[in-house]
Short mmCIF file of C-alpha atoms in Angstrom, two decimals:
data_model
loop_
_atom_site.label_atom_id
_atom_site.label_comp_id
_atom_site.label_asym_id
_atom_site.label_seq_id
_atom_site.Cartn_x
_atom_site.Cartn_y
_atom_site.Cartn_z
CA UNK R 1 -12.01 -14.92 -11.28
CA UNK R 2 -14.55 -16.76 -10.34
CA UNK R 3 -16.12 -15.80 -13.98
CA UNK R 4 -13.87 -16.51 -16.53
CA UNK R 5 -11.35 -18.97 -16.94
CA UNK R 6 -7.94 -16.97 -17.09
CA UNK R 7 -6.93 -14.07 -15.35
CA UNK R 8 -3.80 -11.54 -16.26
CA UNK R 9 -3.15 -9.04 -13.73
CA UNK R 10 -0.85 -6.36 -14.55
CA UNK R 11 0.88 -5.28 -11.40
CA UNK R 12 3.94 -3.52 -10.05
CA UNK R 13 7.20 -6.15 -10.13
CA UNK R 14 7.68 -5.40 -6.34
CA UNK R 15 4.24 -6.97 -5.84
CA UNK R 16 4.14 -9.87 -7.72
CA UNK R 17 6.20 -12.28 -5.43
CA UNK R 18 2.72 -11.85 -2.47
CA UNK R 19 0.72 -11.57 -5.73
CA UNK R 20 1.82 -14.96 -7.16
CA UNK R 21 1.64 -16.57 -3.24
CA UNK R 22 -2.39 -15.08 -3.31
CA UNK R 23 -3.29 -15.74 -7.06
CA UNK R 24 -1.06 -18.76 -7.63
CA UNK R 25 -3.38 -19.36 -11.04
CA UNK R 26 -3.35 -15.63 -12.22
CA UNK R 27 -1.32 -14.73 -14.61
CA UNK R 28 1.00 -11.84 -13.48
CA UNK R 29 2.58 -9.20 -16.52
CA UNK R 30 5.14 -6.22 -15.52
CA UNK R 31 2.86 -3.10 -15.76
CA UNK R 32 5.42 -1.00 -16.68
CA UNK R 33 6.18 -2.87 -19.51
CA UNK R 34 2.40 -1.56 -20.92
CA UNK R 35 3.22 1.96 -19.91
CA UNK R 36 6.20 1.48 -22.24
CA UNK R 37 3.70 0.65 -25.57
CA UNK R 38 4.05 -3.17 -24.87
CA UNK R 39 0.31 -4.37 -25.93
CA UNK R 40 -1.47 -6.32 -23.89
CA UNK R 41 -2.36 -9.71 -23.98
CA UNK R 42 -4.84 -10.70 -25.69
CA UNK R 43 -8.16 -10.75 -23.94
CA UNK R 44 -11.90 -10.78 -24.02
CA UNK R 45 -12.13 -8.05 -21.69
CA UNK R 46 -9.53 -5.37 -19.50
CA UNK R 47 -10.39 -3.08 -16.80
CA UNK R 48 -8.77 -0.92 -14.29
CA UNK R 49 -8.26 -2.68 -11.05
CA UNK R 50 -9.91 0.82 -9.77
CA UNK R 51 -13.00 -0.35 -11.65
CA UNK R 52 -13.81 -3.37 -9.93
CA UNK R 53 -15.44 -2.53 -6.79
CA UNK R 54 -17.96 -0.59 -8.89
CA UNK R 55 -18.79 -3.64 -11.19
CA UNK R 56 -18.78 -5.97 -8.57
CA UNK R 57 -19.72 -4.31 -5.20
CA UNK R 58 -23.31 -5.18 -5.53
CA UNK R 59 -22.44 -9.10 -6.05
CA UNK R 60 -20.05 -8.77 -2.97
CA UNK R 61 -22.93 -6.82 -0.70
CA UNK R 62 -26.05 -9.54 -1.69
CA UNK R 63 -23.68 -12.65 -1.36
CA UNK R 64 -22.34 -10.50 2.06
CA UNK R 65 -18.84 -11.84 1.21
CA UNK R 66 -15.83 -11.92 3.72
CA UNK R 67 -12.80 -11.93 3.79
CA UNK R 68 -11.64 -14.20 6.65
CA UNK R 69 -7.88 -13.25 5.86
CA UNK R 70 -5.97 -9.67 4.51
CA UNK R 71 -4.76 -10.46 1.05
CA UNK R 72 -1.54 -8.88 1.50
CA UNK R 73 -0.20 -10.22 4.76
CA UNK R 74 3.71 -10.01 6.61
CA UNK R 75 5.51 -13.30 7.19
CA UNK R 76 5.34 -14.28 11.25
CA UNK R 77 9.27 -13.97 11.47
CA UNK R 78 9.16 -10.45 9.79
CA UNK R 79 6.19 -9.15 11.52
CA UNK R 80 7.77 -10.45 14.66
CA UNK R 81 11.02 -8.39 13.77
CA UNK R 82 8.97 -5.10 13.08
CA UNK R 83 7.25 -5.26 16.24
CA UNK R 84 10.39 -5.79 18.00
CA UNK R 85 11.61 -2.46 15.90
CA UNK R 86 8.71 -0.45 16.72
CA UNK R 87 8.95 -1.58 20.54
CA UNK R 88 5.46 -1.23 23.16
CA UNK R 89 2.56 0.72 21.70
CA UNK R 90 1.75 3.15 24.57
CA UNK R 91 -0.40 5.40 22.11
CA UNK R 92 -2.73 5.61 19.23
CA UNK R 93 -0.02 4.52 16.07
CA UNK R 94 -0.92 5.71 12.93
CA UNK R 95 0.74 5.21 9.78
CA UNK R 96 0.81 8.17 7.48
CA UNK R 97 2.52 8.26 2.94
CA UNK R 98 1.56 11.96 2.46
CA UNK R 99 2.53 11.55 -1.63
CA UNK R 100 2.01 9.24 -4.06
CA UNK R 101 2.29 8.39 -8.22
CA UNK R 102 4.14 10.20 -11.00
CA UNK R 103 3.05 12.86 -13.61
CA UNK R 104 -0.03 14.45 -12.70
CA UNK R 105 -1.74 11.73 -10.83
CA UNK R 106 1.16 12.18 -7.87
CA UNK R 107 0.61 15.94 -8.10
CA UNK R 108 -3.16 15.51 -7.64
CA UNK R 109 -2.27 12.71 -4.32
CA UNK R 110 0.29 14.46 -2.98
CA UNK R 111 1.51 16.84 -0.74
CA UNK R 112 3.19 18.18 1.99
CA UNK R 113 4.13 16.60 5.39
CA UNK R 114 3.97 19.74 6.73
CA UNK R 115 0.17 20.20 4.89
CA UNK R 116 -0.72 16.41 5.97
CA UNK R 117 0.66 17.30 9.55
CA UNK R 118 -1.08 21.00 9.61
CA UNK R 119 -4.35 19.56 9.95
CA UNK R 120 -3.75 17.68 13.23
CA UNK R 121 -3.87 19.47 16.42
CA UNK R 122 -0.42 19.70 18.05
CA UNK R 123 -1.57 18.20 21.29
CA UNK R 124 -3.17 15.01 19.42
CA UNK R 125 -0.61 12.37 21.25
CA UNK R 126 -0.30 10.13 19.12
CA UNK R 127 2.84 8.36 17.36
CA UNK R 128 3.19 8.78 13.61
CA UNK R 129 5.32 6.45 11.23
CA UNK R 130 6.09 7.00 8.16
CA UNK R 131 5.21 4.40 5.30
CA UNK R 132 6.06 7.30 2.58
CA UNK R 133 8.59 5.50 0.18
CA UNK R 134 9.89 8.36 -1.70
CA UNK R 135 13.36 8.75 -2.40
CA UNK R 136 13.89 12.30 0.05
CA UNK R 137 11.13 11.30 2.74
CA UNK R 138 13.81 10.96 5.42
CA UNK R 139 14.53 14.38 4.93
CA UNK R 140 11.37 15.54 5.39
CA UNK R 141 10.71 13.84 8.14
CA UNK R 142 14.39 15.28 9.51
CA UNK R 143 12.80 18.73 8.44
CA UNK R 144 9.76 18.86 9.69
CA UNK R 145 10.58 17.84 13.35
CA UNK R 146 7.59 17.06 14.30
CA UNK R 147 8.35 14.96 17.57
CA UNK R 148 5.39 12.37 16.32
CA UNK R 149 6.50 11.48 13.14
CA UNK R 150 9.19 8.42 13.72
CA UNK R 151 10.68 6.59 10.23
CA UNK R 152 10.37 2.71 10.52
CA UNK R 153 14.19 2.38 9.09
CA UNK R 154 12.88 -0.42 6.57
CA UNK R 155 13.09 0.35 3.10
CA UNK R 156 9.25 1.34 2.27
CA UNK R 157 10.00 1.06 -1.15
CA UNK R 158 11.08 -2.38 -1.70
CA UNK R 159 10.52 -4.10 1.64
CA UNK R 160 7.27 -5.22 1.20
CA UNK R 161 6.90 -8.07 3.51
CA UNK R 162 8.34 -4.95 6.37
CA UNK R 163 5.73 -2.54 4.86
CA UNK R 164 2.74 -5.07 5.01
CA UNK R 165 4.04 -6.04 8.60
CA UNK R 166 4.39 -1.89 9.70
CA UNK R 167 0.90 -1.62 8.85
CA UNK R 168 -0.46 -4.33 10.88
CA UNK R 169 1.31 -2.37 13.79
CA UNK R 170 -0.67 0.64 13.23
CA UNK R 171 -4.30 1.36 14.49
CA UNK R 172 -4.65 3.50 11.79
CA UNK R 173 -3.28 4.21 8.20
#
């Protein structure tokens, strides 16, 4: 941003409201709306978000740039709630999505939860929760019966500011 004088973003609609609170100057466009043959703007130059560590990690490591805040943060009143939800932390909590994307890309990041569980020892005490957002995760979960794996009861899928709060909660993700 700091290179050019306009930047469009094409994000998910369920981001754009902590998007446009960020990136207040950005440009924001639907990017499902380009998945559905809607051109792009017009533009001097496009990349994959994906892409820009690798252009710009060696600006970021010589300038030894910060970030003094996390760009996707939980309101205090809703991260107050969650932690209310979640009650004391007496062990490691670690927050686990075990699949992920449509087509073939969610084939290629997804699996199991009994494959993302089968590599953790049984006696590992720790306390899972699940930020998986998929439409039959509570089953799953209900399947599985693993006695670690907890659902949040927020809405992963659309309850951002909940999600982005649930993580903070977690020592891990």
């Amino acid at each position: 941003a700091e290179r050019v004088q306009n930047v469009t973003l094409a994000a998910s609609p369920r981001l754009m409201p902590f998007l446009a609170k960020i990136v207040p100057s950005w440009q924001l466009i639907d990017r499902h709306a380009l998945e559905r043959g809607t051109p792009p703007p017009e533009c001097d130059y496009s990349c994959p978000a994906g892409d820009l560590f690798r252009l710009f990690a060696l600006d970021v490591l010589t300038k030894k740039t910060l970030l003094d805040y996390p760009l996707l943060a939980p309101s205090s009143d809703r991260l107050k709630s969650v932690s209310t939800i979640l009650g004391k932390r007496t062990k490691p909590r670690v927050g686990l999505s075990w699949r992920g994307g449509r087509k073939i890309n969610g084939k290629i990041r997804s699996m199991t939860l009994a494959q993302a569980l089968a590599g953790l020892p049984e006696e590992l005490d720790i306390d899972i929760v699940s930020l998986q957002y998929t439409e039959d995760h509570e089953q799953e979960v209900f399947e599985q019966g693993d006695r670690r794996v907890a659902l949040s009861g927020l809405d992963n899928l659309n309850d951002f500011d909940g999600i982005f709060a649930l993580i903070t909660q977690c020592d891990a993700i």
